[in-house]
mmCIF file of N, CA and C in Angstrom:
data_model
loop_
_atom_site.group_PDB
_atom_site.id
_atom_site.type_symbol
_atom_site.label_atom_id
_atom_site.label_comp_id
_atom_site.label_asym_id
_atom_site.label_seq_id
_atom_site.Cartn_x
_atom_site.Cartn_y
_atom_site.Cartn_z
ATOM 1 N N MET A 30 -25.584 14.253 -2.946
ATOM 2 C CA MET A 30 -23.740 14.163 -2.649
ATOM 3 C C MET A 30 -23.932 12.691 -1.418
ATOM 4 N N SER A 31 -24.188 11.609 -1.911
ATOM 5 C CA SER A 31 -23.677 10.496 -0.980
ATOM 6 C C SER A 31 -22.693 10.130 -1.041
ATOM 7 N N LEU A 32 -21.858 9.971 0.178
ATOM 8 C CA LEU A 32 -20.617 9.800 -0.034
ATOM 9 C C LEU A 32 -19.987 8.715 1.270
ATOM 10 N N ARG A 33 -19.147 7.835 0.571
ATOM 11 C CA ARG A 33 -18.775 6.277 1.131
ATOM 12 C C ARG A 33 -17.469 6.663 1.605
ATOM 13 N N LYS A 34 -17.356 5.906 2.495
ATOM 14 C CA LYS A 34 -15.764 6.344 3.196
ATOM 15 C C LYS A 34 -15.615 4.286 3.180
ATOM 16 N N ILE A 35 -13.983 4.958 2.921
ATOM 17 C CA ILE A 35 -13.319 3.644 2.968
ATOM 18 C C ILE A 35 -12.275 4.116 3.480
ATOM 19 N N CYS A 36 -11.558 3.091 5.107
ATOM 20 C CA CYS A 36 -10.345 3.244 5.743
ATOM 21 C C CYS A 36 -9.758 2.212 5.604
ATOM 22 N N LYS A 37 -7.896 2.113 5.454
ATOM 23 C CA LYS A 37 -8.128 0.730 4.791
ATOM 24 C C LYS A 37 -6.502 0.628 5.129
ATOM 25 N N ALA A 38 -5.478 -0.026 6.005
ATOM 26 C CA ALA A 38 -4.459 0.082 5.963
ATOM 27 C C ALA A 38 -3.462 -0.150 4.098
ATOM 28 N N PHE A 39 -2.068 0.455 3.848
ATOM 29 C CA PHE A 39 -1.891 0.808 2.797
ATOM 30 C C PHE A 39 -2.096 -0.742 2.124
ATOM 31 N N ASP A 40 -1.290 -1.836 2.580
ATOM 32 C CA ASP A 40 -1.438 -3.322 1.763
ATOM 33 C C ASP A 40 -2.801 -3.682 1.757
ATOM 34 N N ALA A 41 -3.805 -3.092 2.006
ATOM 35 C CA ALA A 41 -5.301 -3.414 1.724
ATOM 36 C C ALA A 41 -5.448 -2.403 0.636
ATOM 37 N N LEU A 42 -5.264 -1.727 0.180
ATOM 38 C CA LEU A 42 -5.621 -1.220 -0.783
ATOM 39 C C LEU A 42 -5.646 -1.454 -2.085
ATOM 40 N N SER A 43 -6.566 -1.851 -2.912
ATOM 41 C CA SER A 43 -6.341 -2.197 -4.487
ATOM 42 C C SER A 43 -5.895 -1.066 -5.550
ATOM 43 N N PRO A 44 -5.637 -2.114 -6.392
ATOM 44 C CA PRO A 44 -4.314 -0.434 -7.070
ATOM 45 C C PRO A 44 -5.297 0.052 -7.162
ATOM 46 N N LEU A 45 -6.280 0.213 -7.639
ATOM 47 C CA LEU A 45 -7.665 1.024 -8.631
ATOM 48 C C LEU A 45 -7.570 1.892 -7.039
ATOM 49 N N GLU A 46 -7.969 1.802 -5.528
ATOM 50 C CA GLU A 46 -8.035 2.900 -4.237
ATOM 51 C C GLU A 46 -6.183 3.547 -4.729
ATOM 52 N N MET A 47 -5.607 2.738 -4.682
ATOM 53 C CA MET A 47 -4.304 3.476 -4.875
ATOM 54 C C MET A 47 -3.765 4.678 -5.484
ATOM 55 N N TYR A 48 -4.217 3.395 -7.001
ATOM 56 C CA TYR A 48 -3.701 4.713 -8.200
ATOM 57 C C TYR A 48 -4.668 6.092 -7.727
ATOM 58 N N GLN A 49 -6.100 6.216 -7.532
ATOM 59 C CA GLN A 49 -7.424 6.977 -7.501
ATOM 60 C C GLN A 49 -6.306 7.817 -5.707
ATOM 61 N N MET A 50 -5.994 7.710 -5.133
ATOM 62 C CA MET A 50 -5.364 8.172 -4.026
ATOM 63 C C MET A 50 -3.983 9.367 -4.606
ATOM 64 N N LEU A 51 -3.325 8.561 -5.243
ATOM 65 C CA LEU A 51 -1.563 8.736 -5.060
ATOM 66 C C LEU A 51 -2.139 10.026 -6.640
ATOM 67 N N ARG A 52 -3.426 10.100 -7.425
ATOM 68 C CA ARG A 52 -3.665 10.835 -8.814
ATOM 69 C C ARG A 52 -4.066 11.870 -8.074
ATOM 70 N N LEU A 53 -5.097 11.868 -7.589
ATOM 71 C CA LEU A 53 -5.763 13.011 -6.859
ATOM 72 C C LEU A 53 -4.732 14.034 -5.250
ATOM 73 N N ARG A 54 -3.871 13.265 -4.842
ATOM 74 C CA ARG A 54 -2.584 14.227 -4.144
ATOM 75 C C ARG A 54 -2.040 14.712 -5.079
ATOM 76 N N SER A 55 -1.140 13.978 -6.230
ATOM 77 C CA SER A 55 -1.085 14.439 -7.709
ATOM 78 C C SER A 55 -0.895 16.105 -7.993
ATOM 79 N N GLU A 56 -2.629 15.761 -8.249
ATOM 80 C CA GLU A 56 -3.612 16.463 -8.867
ATOM 81 C C GLU A 56 -3.165 17.933 -8.286
ATOM 82 N N VAL A 57 -3.852 17.964 -6.558
ATOM 83 C CA VAL A 57 -3.956 19.079 -5.845
ATOM 84 C C VAL A 57 -2.413 19.774 -5.249
ATOM 85 N N PHE A 58 -1.561 18.852 -4.777
ATOM 86 C CA PHE A 58 -0.439 18.997 -4.085
ATOM 87 C C PHE A 58 0.750 19.308 -5.448
ATOM 88 N N VAL A 59 0.615 18.615 -6.574
ATOM 89 C CA VAL A 59 1.902 19.444 -7.156
ATOM 90 C C VAL A 59 1.211 20.317 -8.132
ATOM 91 N N VAL A 60 -0.089 19.363 -8.757
ATOM 92 C CA VAL A 60 -0.146 20.147 -9.693
ATOM 93 C C VAL A 60 -1.082 21.734 -9.568
ATOM 94 N N GLU A 61 -1.837 21.463 -8.967
ATOM 95 C CA GLU A 61 -2.531 22.776 -8.477
ATOM 96 C C GLU A 61 -1.787 24.037 -7.912
ATOM 97 N N GLN A 62 -1.046 23.318 -6.752
ATOM 98 C CA GLN A 62 -0.440 23.967 -5.806
ATOM 99 C C GLN A 62 0.842 24.284 -6.259
ATOM 100 N N GLN A 63 1.508 23.823 -7.666
ATOM 101 C CA GLN A 63 2.703 23.941 -8.277
ATOM 102 C C GLN A 63 3.648 23.135 -7.492
ATOM 103 N N CYS A 64 3.992 22.279 -6.605
ATOM 104 C CA CYS A 64 4.687 22.094 -5.436
ATOM 105 C C CYS A 64 5.166 21.221 -5.626
ATOM 106 N N LEU A 65 6.655 21.209 -6.877
ATOM 107 C CA LEU A 65 7.093 19.915 -6.681
ATOM 108 C C LEU A 65 7.933 19.120 -5.641
ATOM 109 N N PHE A 66 7.712 18.032 -5.139
ATOM 110 C CA PHE A 66 8.143 17.448 -4.127
ATOM 111 C C PHE A 66 8.075 15.823 -4.332
ATOM 112 N N LEU A 67 8.362 14.972 -3.813
ATOM 113 C CA LEU A 67 8.280 13.384 -4.031
ATOM 114 C C LEU A 67 7.056 13.372 -2.664
ATOM 115 N N ASP A 68 6.064 13.055 -3.350
ATOM 116 C CA ASP A 68 4.580 12.717 -2.444
ATOM 117 C C ASP A 68 4.730 11.362 -1.816
ATOM 118 N N MET A 69 5.547 10.271 -2.719
ATOM 119 C CA MET A 69 5.991 9.260 -2.276
ATOM 120 C C MET A 69 6.970 8.848 -1.162
ATOM 121 N N ASP A 70 7.047 9.097 0.393
ATOM 122 C CA ASP A 70 7.990 9.399 0.792
ATOM 123 C C ASP A 70 8.035 7.914 1.938
ATOM 124 N N ASN A 71 7.098 6.981 1.758
ATOM 125 C CA ASN A 71 7.757 5.958 2.802
ATOM 126 C C ASN A 71 7.219 5.556 3.211
ATOM 127 N N LYS A 72 6.187 7.140 3.494
ATOM 128 C CA LYS A 72 5.705 6.444 5.065
ATOM 129 C C LYS A 72 4.105 5.994 4.823
ATOM 130 N N ASP A 73 3.599 5.978 3.720
ATOM 131 C CA ASP A 73 1.888 5.712 3.120
ATOM 132 C C ASP A 73 2.258 4.119 3.248
ATOM 133 N N GLN A 74 3.156 3.252 3.488
ATOM 134 C CA GLN A 74 3.114 2.530 3.479
ATOM 135 C C GLN A 74 2.886 1.558 5.118
ATOM 136 N N GLN A 75 3.132 2.280 6.188
ATOM 137 C CA GLN A 75 3.160 2.311 7.379
ATOM 138 C C GLN A 75 1.410 2.586 8.277
ATOM 139 N N CYS A 76 1.107 3.770 7.156
ATOM 140 C CA CYS A 76 -0.111 4.455 7.589
ATOM 141 C C CYS A 76 -1.267 3.570 6.931
ATOM 142 N N HIS A 77 -2.155 4.315 7.428
ATOM 143 C CA HIS A 77 -3.686 4.104 7.169
ATOM 144 C C HIS A 77 -4.365 5.030 6.237
ATOM 145 N N HIS A 78 -5.239 4.689 4.848
ATOM 146 C CA HIS A 78 -5.886 5.510 4.437
ATOM 147 C C HIS A 78 -6.667 5.329 4.578
ATOM 148 N N LEU A 79 -7.777 6.702 4.449
ATOM 149 C CA LEU A 79 -9.236 7.464 4.507
ATOM 150 C C LEU A 79 -9.918 7.727 3.554
ATOM 151 N N LEU A 80 -10.223 7.369 2.218
ATOM 152 C CA LEU A 80 -11.403 7.343 1.312
ATOM 153 C C LEU A 80 -12.195 7.354 1.110
ATOM 154 N N LEU A 81 -12.738 9.222 0.377
ATOM 155 C CA LEU A 81 -14.539 9.738 0.450
ATOM 156 C C LEU A 81 -14.192 9.379 -0.745
ATOM 157 N N TYR A 82 -15.402 8.447 -0.990
ATOM 158 C CA TYR A 82 -16.007 8.641 -2.352
ATOM 159 C C TYR A 82 -17.373 9.262 -2.854
ATOM 160 N N ASN A 83 -17.981 10.116 -3.750
ATOM 161 C CA ASN A 83 -18.652 10.388 -4.074
ATOM 162 C C ASN A 83 -19.458 9.441 -5.646
ATOM 163 N N GLN A 84 -20.126 8.327 -5.442
ATOM 164 C CA GLN A 84 -20.415 7.398 -6.084
ATOM 165 C C GLN A 84 -19.268 6.166 -5.985
ATOM 166 N N ASP A 85 -18.325 6.792 -7.352
ATOM 167 C CA ASP A 85 -16.892 5.701 -7.852
ATOM 168 C C ASP A 85 -15.687 6.574 -8.296
ATOM 169 N N THR A 86 -16.536 8.394 -7.841
ATOM 170 C CA THR A 86 -15.756 9.362 -7.619
ATOM 171 C C THR A 86 -14.786 9.486 -6.434
ATOM 172 N N LEU A 87 -13.508 9.247 -6.049
ATOM 173 C CA LEU A 87 -12.851 9.923 -5.348
ATOM 174 C C LEU A 87 -12.546 11.121 -4.932
ATOM 175 N N VAL A 88 -13.522 12.143 -4.270
ATOM 176 C CA VAL A 88 -13.372 13.245 -3.622
ATOM 177 C C VAL A 88 -12.573 13.792 -2.558
ATOM 178 N N ALA A 89 -11.998 12.928 -1.930
ATOM 179 C CA ALA A 89 -11.101 13.319 -0.575
ATOM 180 C C ALA A 89 -10.260 12.007 -0.434
ATOM 181 N N THR A 90 -9.385 12.861 0.532
ATOM 182 C CA THR A 90 -8.641 11.625 1.234
ATOM 183 C C THR A 90 -7.569 11.969 2.290
ATOM 184 N N ALA A 91 -6.688 11.333 3.165
ATOM 185 C CA ALA A 91 -6.421 11.609 4.486
ATOM 186 C C ALA A 91 -5.302 10.771 4.700
ATOM 187 N N ARG A 92 -4.059 11.034 5.245
ATOM 188 C CA ARG A 92 -3.243 9.501 5.354
ATOM 189 C C ARG A 92 -3.318 9.979 6.998
ATOM 190 N N LEU A 93 -3.829 8.522 7.452
ATOM 191 C CA LEU A 93 -3.339 8.518 9.232
ATOM 192 C C LEU A 93 -2.679 7.824 9.805
ATOM 193 N N VAL A 94 -1.753 8.484 10.170
ATOM 194 C CA VAL A 94 -0.041 8.297 10.783
ATOM 195 C C VAL A 94 -0.079 7.705 11.819
ATOM 196 N N PRO A 95 0.475 6.854 12.180
ATOM 197 C CA PRO A 95 0.594 6.562 13.590
ATOM 198 C C PRO A 95 1.515 7.274 14.122
ATOM 199 N N PRO A 96 1.656 6.214 15.395
ATOM 200 C CA PRO A 96 2.265 7.419 16.464
ATOM 201 C C PRO A 96 3.857 7.063 16.402
ATOM 202 N N GLY A 97 4.475 8.386 16.398
ATOM 203 C CA GLY A 97 5.861 7.615 15.983
ATOM 204 C C GLY A 97 7.100 7.768 14.788
ATOM 205 N N LEU A 98 6.207 8.300 13.925
ATOM 206 C CA LEU A 98 6.111 8.017 12.615
ATOM 207 C C LEU A 98 6.163 9.560 12.080
ATOM 208 N N SER A 99 6.139 10.388 12.498
ATOM 209 C CA SER A 99 5.712 12.019 12.028
ATOM 210 C C SER A 99 6.575 12.580 12.980
ATOM 211 N N TYR A 100 5.786 12.440 14.301
ATOM 212 C CA TYR A 100 6.419 13.010 15.271
ATOM 213 C C TYR A 100 6.118 11.967 16.451
ATOM 214 N N SER A 101 7.577 12.141 17.191
ATOM 215 C CA SER A 101 8.176 10.699 18.176
ATOM 216 C C SER A 101 6.635 11.054 19.379
ATOM 217 N N ASP A 102 6.115 11.860 19.578
ATOM 218 C CA ASP A 102 4.963 11.829 20.722
ATOM 219 C C ASP A 102 3.485 12.273 20.466
ATOM 220 N N ALA A 103 3.305 11.539 18.984
ATOM 221 C CA ALA A 103 2.090 11.639 18.609
ATOM 222 C C ALA A 103 1.781 10.691 17.477
ATOM 223 N N MET A 104 0.359 10.988 17.184
ATOM 224 C CA MET A 104 -0.356 10.195 15.813
ATOM 225 C C MET A 104 -0.924 11.568 14.738
ATOM 226 N N SER A 105 -0.591 11.653 13.823
ATOM 227 C CA SER A 105 -0.679 12.235 12.562
ATOM 228 C C SER A 105 -2.163 12.042 11.984
ATOM 229 N N ILE A 106 -2.075 13.107 10.897
ATOM 230 C CA ILE A 106 -2.568 12.944 9.921
ATOM 231 C C ILE A 106 -2.548 13.847 9.081
ATOM 232 N N GLY A 107 -2.343 13.164 7.807
ATOM 233 C CA GLY A 107 -1.649 14.291 7.190
ATOM 234 C C GLY A 107 -2.146 13.779 4.978
ATOM 235 N N ARG A 108 -1.487 14.316 4.312
ATOM 236 C CA ARG A 108 -1.849 14.598 2.817
ATOM 237 C C ARG A 108 -3.235 14.491 3.258
ATOM 238 N N ILE A 109 -4.288 16.077 3.363
ATOM 239 C CA ILE A 109 -5.477 16.035 3.687
ATOM 240 C C ILE A 109 -5.767 16.976 2.347
ATOM 241 N N VAL A 110 -6.575 16.034 1.537
ATOM 242 C CA VAL A 110 -6.955 16.329 0.149
ATOM 243 C C VAL A 110 -7.812 16.159 -0.076
ATOM 244 N N THR A 111 -8.698 17.257 -1.122
ATOM 245 C CA THR A 111 -10.064 17.326 -1.825
ATOM 246 C C THR A 111 -9.749 17.624 -3.006
ATOM 247 N N SER A 112 -10.729 16.940 -3.632
ATOM 248 C CA SER A 112 -10.562 17.146 -5.283
ATOM 249 C C SER A 112 -10.996 18.685 -5.582
ATOM 250 N N PRO A 113 -10.215 19.687 -6.059
ATOM 251 C CA PRO A 113 -11.414 20.979 -6.942
ATOM 252 C C PRO A 113 -12.366 21.042 -6.981
ATOM 253 N N ALA A 114 -12.901 19.918 -7.576
ATOM 254 C CA ALA A 114 -14.652 19.969 -8.289
ATOM 255 C C ALA A 114 -15.792 20.191 -6.307
ATOM 256 N N MET A 115 -15.110 19.360 -5.429
ATOM 257 C CA MET A 115 -15.780 19.194 -4.167
ATOM 258 C C MET A 115 -15.566 20.182 -3.549
ATOM 259 N N ARG A 116 -15.016 21.467 -3.876
ATOM 260 C CA ARG A 116 -14.584 22.814 -2.890
ATOM 261 C C ARG A 116 -15.565 23.225 -2.397
ATOM 262 N N GLY A 117 -15.764 23.514 -1.190
ATOM 263 C CA GLY A 117 -16.939 24.290 -0.698
ATOM 264 C C GLY A 117 -18.059 23.674 -0.047
ATOM 265 N N THR A 118 -18.075 22.110 -0.215
ATOM 266 C CA THR A 118 -19.701 21.449 -0.093
ATOM 267 C C THR A 118 -19.567 20.705 1.378
ATOM 268 N N GLY A 119 -18.490 20.982 2.330
ATOM 269 C CA GLY A 119 -17.769 20.867 2.700
ATOM 270 C C GLY A 119 -17.589 18.740 3.536
ATOM 271 N N VAL A 120 -16.885 18.501 2.221
ATOM 272 C CA VAL A 120 -16.404 17.321 1.911
ATOM 273 C C VAL A 120 -15.305 17.230 3.090
ATOM 274 N N CYS A 121 -14.898 18.467 3.006
ATOM 275 C CA CYS A 121 -13.073 18.446 3.775
ATOM 276 C C CYS A 121 -13.340 18.263 5.110
ATOM 277 N N LYS A 122 -14.666 18.621 5.778
ATOM 278 C CA LYS A 122 -14.997 19.391 6.897
ATOM 279 C C LYS A 122 -15.141 17.728 7.349
ATOM 280 N N ILE A 123 -15.689 16.726 6.634
ATOM 281 C CA ILE A 123 -16.427 15.565 7.182
ATOM 282 C C ILE A 123 -15.454 14.629 6.778
ATOM 283 N N LEU A 124 -14.501 14.683 6.097
ATOM 284 C CA LEU A 124 -13.048 14.213 6.104
ATOM 285 C C LEU A 124 -12.277 14.671 7.339
ATOM 286 N N VAL A 125 -11.719 15.318 7.439
ATOM 287 C CA VAL A 125 -11.360 15.810 8.866
ATOM 288 C C VAL A 125 -12.174 15.419 10.329
ATOM 289 N N ASP A 126 -13.446 15.189 10.706
ATOM 290 C CA ASP A 126 -13.956 14.903 11.409
ATOM 291 C C ASP A 126 -13.657 13.045 11.497
ATOM 292 N N LEU A 127 -13.808 12.704 10.090
ATOM 293 C CA LEU A 127 -13.516 11.249 10.494
ATOM 294 C C LEU A 127 -12.036 10.783 10.804
ATOM 295 N N ALA A 128 -11.275 11.741 9.593
ATOM 296 C CA ALA A 128 -9.568 11.130 10.142
ATOM 297 C C ALA A 128 -9.528 10.889 11.987
ATOM 298 N N ILE A 129 -9.691 12.308 12.103
ATOM 299 C CA ILE A 129 -9.603 12.363 13.699
ATOM 300 C C ILE A 129 -10.438 10.799 14.561
ATOM 301 N N ALA A 130 -12.208 10.670 13.892
ATOM 302 C CA ALA A 130 -12.505 9.655 14.661
ATOM 303 C C ALA A 130 -11.366 8.523 14.661
ATOM 304 N N ASP A 131 -11.189 8.146 13.088
ATOM 305 C CA ASP A 131 -10.418 6.919 12.806
ATOM 306 C C ASP A 131 -8.965 6.562 13.507
ATOM 307 N N SER A 132 -8.626 7.929 13.578
ATOM 308 C CA SER A 132 -7.133 7.964 14.063
ATOM 309 C C SER A 132 -7.225 7.223 15.362
ATOM 310 N N TYR A 133 -8.184 7.673 16.670
ATOM 311 C CA TYR A 133 -8.398 7.203 17.818
ATOM 312 C C TYR A 133 -8.947 5.957 17.764
ATOM 313 N N GLN A 134 -9.281 5.560 16.807
ATOM 314 C CA GLN A 134 -10.250 4.590 16.663
ATOM 315 C C GLN A 134 -9.142 3.413 16.648
ATOM 316 N N LEU A 135 -7.837 3.481 15.708
ATOM 317 C CA LEU A 135 -6.973 3.143 15.169
ATOM 318 C C LEU A 135 -5.741 2.704 16.448
ATOM 319 N N PHE A 136 -5.611 3.768 16.407
ATOM 320 C CA PHE A 136 -4.330 4.716 17.373
ATOM 321 C C PHE A 136 -4.247 4.692 18.887
ATOM 322 N N GLY A 137 -5.674 4.373 19.577
ATOM 323 C CA GLY A 137 -6.202 5.163 20.356
ATOM 324 C C GLY A 137 -6.371 6.331 21.047
ATOM 325 N N GLN A 138 -6.473 7.082 22.314
ATOM 326 C CA GLN A 138 -6.645 8.699 22.029
ATOM 327 C C GLN A 138 -5.385 8.912 22.366
ATOM 328 N N GLY A 139 -4.698 10.328 22.692
ATOM 329 C CA GLY A 139 -3.871 11.501 22.729
ATOM 330 C C GLY A 139 -3.729 12.299 21.066
ATOM 331 N N PRO A 140 -2.412 12.831 21.435
ATOM 332 C CA PRO A 140 -2.539 14.227 21.107
ATOM 333 C C PRO A 140 -2.234 13.445 19.183
ATOM 334 N N ILE A 141 -2.725 14.485 18.468
ATOM 335 C CA ILE A 141 -3.118 14.669 16.870
ATOM 336 C C ILE A 141 -1.863 15.509 16.663
ATOM 337 N N LYS A 142 -0.983 15.859 16.118
ATOM 338 C CA LYS A 142 -0.330 16.733 15.294
ATOM 339 C C LYS A 142 -0.377 16.645 13.630
ATOM 340 N N ILE A 143 -0.507 18.040 13.430
ATOM 341 C CA ILE A 143 -0.404 17.983 12.192
ATOM 342 C C ILE A 143 0.072 19.478 11.049
ATOM 343 N N GLY A 144 1.068 19.092 9.983
ATOM 344 C CA GLY A 144 1.876 20.214 9.616
ATOM 345 C C GLY A 144 1.025 20.987 8.526
ATOM 346 N N ALA A 145 0.242 21.546 8.793
ATOM 347 C CA ALA A 145 -0.883 22.814 8.094
ATOM 348 C C ALA A 145 -0.643 23.982 7.165
ATOM 349 N N GLN A 146 -0.700 23.773 5.822
ATOM 350 C CA GLN A 146 -1.059 24.899 5.406
ATOM 351 C C GLN A 146 -1.025 26.253 6.184
ATOM 352 N N LEU A 147 -0.273 27.089 6.110
ATOM 353 C CA LEU A 147 -1.147 28.424 7.362
ATOM 354 C C LEU A 147 -2.261 28.718 6.739
ATOM 355 N N TYR A 148 -2.621 28.851 5.458
ATOM 356 C CA TYR A 148 -4.017 29.617 5.199
ATOM 357 C C TYR A 148 -5.063 28.646 6.104
ATOM 358 N N ALA A 149 -5.124 27.303 6.322
ATOM 359 C CA ALA A 149 -6.069 26.747 6.781
ATOM 360 C C ALA A 149 -5.946 26.739 8.019
ATOM 361 N N LYS A 150 -4.941 27.773 9.018
ATOM 362 C CA LYS A 150 -5.302 27.156 10.404
ATOM 363 C C LYS A 150 -6.563 27.334 11.177
ATOM 364 N N LYS A 151 -7.593 28.263 10.821
ATOM 365 C CA LYS A 151 -8.527 28.864 11.029
ATOM 366 C C LYS A 151 -9.743 27.703 10.876
ATOM 367 N N PHE A 152 -9.270 27.031 9.594
ATOM 368 C CA PHE A 152 -10.098 25.762 9.529
ATOM 369 C C PHE A 152 -9.573 24.337 10.870
ATOM 370 N N TYR A 153 -8.730 24.385 10.936
ATOM 371 C CA TYR A 153 -8.043 22.814 11.692
ATOM 372 C C TYR A 153 -8.818 23.943 13.354
ATOM 373 N N GLU A 154 -8.739 24.785 13.310
ATOM 374 C CA GLU A 154 -9.443 25.900 14.873
ATOM 375 C C GLU A 154 -10.118 24.983 14.640
ATOM 376 N N THR A 155 -11.278 24.958 14.397
ATOM 377 C CA THR A 155 -12.849 24.809 14.448
ATOM 378 C C THR A 155 -12.638 22.936 15.088
ATOM 379 N N PHE A 156 -11.757 22.357 14.412
ATOM 380 C CA PHE A 156 -11.552 21.239 14.863
ATOM 381 C C PHE A 156 -10.852 20.665 16.157
ATOM 382 N N GLY A 157 -10.544 21.653 16.893
ATOM 383 C CA GLY A 157 -9.608 22.008 18.298
ATOM 384 C C GLY A 157 -8.086 21.841 17.952
ATOM 385 N N PHE A 158 -7.602 21.835 17.107
ATOM 386 C CA PHE A 158 -6.335 22.008 16.884
ATOM 387 C C PHE A 158 -5.749 23.409 17.161
ATOM 388 N N VAL A 159 -4.820 23.993 17.721
ATOM 389 C CA VAL A 159 -3.881 24.857 18.136
ATOM 390 C C VAL A 159 -2.474 24.685 17.220
ATOM 391 N N GLN A 160 -1.856 26.441 17.135
ATOM 392 C CA GLN A 160 -0.786 26.461 16.710
ATOM 393 C C GLN A 160 0.419 25.569 17.502
ATOM 394 N N SER A 161 1.174 24.907 17.508
ATOM 395 C CA SER A 161 2.439 24.601 18.464
ATOM 396 C C SER A 161 3.478 24.572 17.731
ATOM 397 N N GLY A 162 3.830 25.305 17.000
ATOM 398 C CA GLY A 162 5.031 25.508 16.354
ATOM 399 C C GLY A 162 5.335 26.924 15.613
ATOM 400 N N PRO A 163 6.307 27.105 15.396
ATOM 401 C CA PRO A 163 6.435 28.581 13.929
ATOM 402 C C PRO A 163 6.025 28.353 13.198
ATOM 403 N N VAL A 164 6.016 29.244 12.119
ATOM 404 C CA VAL A 164 5.590 29.633 10.489
ATOM 405 C C VAL A 164 6.792 28.417 9.576
ATOM 406 N N TYR A 165 7.050 27.554 9.004
ATOM 407 C CA TYR A 165 8.314 27.625 8.349
ATOM 408 C C TYR A 165 7.688 26.983 6.921
ATOM 409 N N ASP A 166 8.901 26.694 6.549
ATOM 410 C CA ASP A 166 8.309 26.716 4.480
ATOM 411 C C ASP A 166 8.603 25.106 4.227
ATOM 412 N N GLU A 167 7.402 24.593 3.997
ATOM 413 C CA GLU A 167 7.757 23.477 3.234
ATOM 414 C C GLU A 167 7.340 23.053 1.438
ATOM 415 N N ASP A 168 8.529 23.302 0.255
ATOM 416 C CA ASP A 168 8.279 23.342 -0.447
ATOM 417 C C ASP A 168 7.760 24.399 -0.640
ATOM 418 N N GLY A 169 8.143 25.172 -0.606
ATOM 419 C CA GLY A 169 7.915 26.974 -1.171
ATOM 420 C C GLY A 169 6.000 27.754 -0.535
ATOM 421 N N ILE A 170 6.200 26.711 0.578
ATOM 422 C CA ILE A 170 4.162 26.810 1.031
ATOM 423 C C ILE A 170 4.913 27.196 2.661
ATOM 424 N N ASP A 171 4.041 28.062 3.213
ATOM 425 C CA ASP A 171 4.356 28.721 4.615
ATOM 426 C C ASP A 171 3.455 27.382 4.969
ATOM 427 N N HIS A 172 4.017 26.500 6.315
ATOM 428 C CA HIS A 172 3.305 25.566 7.283
ATOM 429 C C HIS A 172 3.161 26.809 8.570
ATOM 430 N N ILE A 173 2.185 25.335 9.560
ATOM 431 C CA ILE A 173 2.723 25.509 10.363
ATOM 432 C C ILE A 173 2.116 24.036 11.542
ATOM 433 N N GLU A 174 3.049 23.806 12.903
ATOM 434 C CA GLU A 174 2.497 22.426 13.625
ATOM 435 C C GLU A 174 1.268 22.875 14.035
ATOM 436 N N MET A 175 0.636 21.991 14.317
ATOM 437 C CA MET A 175 -1.000 21.966 15.243
ATOM 438 C C MET A 175 -1.173 20.836 16.124
ATOM 439 N N THR A 176 -1.769 21.381 17.133
ATOM 440 C CA THR A 176 -1.514 19.346 18.242
ATOM 441 C C THR A 176 -3.206 19.968 18.643
ATOM 442 N N LYS A 177 -3.690 18.770 18.466
ATOM 443 C CA LYS A 177 -5.102 18.609 18.742
ATOM 444 C C LYS A 177 -4.690 17.455 20.093
ATOM 445 N N ALA A 178 -5.155 18.353 21.334
ATOM 446 C CA ALA A 178 -4.795 17.201 22.698
ATOM 447 C C ALA A 178 -5.134 16.279 23.016
#
């Protein structure tokens, strides 16, 4: 496996990159998780997007959210998704490591908040995130707010 990283502002994404990103998010969040929600929430345009490719296939993506857009006091990482075909390969760990590093590079040092699916709590704790809010329902899936100081 040879991963290639792209990190771009929304308006710098090519039509193909945008299509691949939105398709992967839809494949996992809407189809696999059977979660009917409007993925395109008018935040993408103000964010950077991290794309990981294995050759020409998009295998993982994350949205890097500037401070003040999702949380008034922190930057955020969202829409973290890995292709089902790549699960168990370590790609998601690579994605989150890169997302944290790129967020600091883009937005400076500071807290990062995420809205994590509850089942992934232990995974995010390995990156230094700690639960910072109660369990809440988002589109039928239990989530928690987590913060990396």
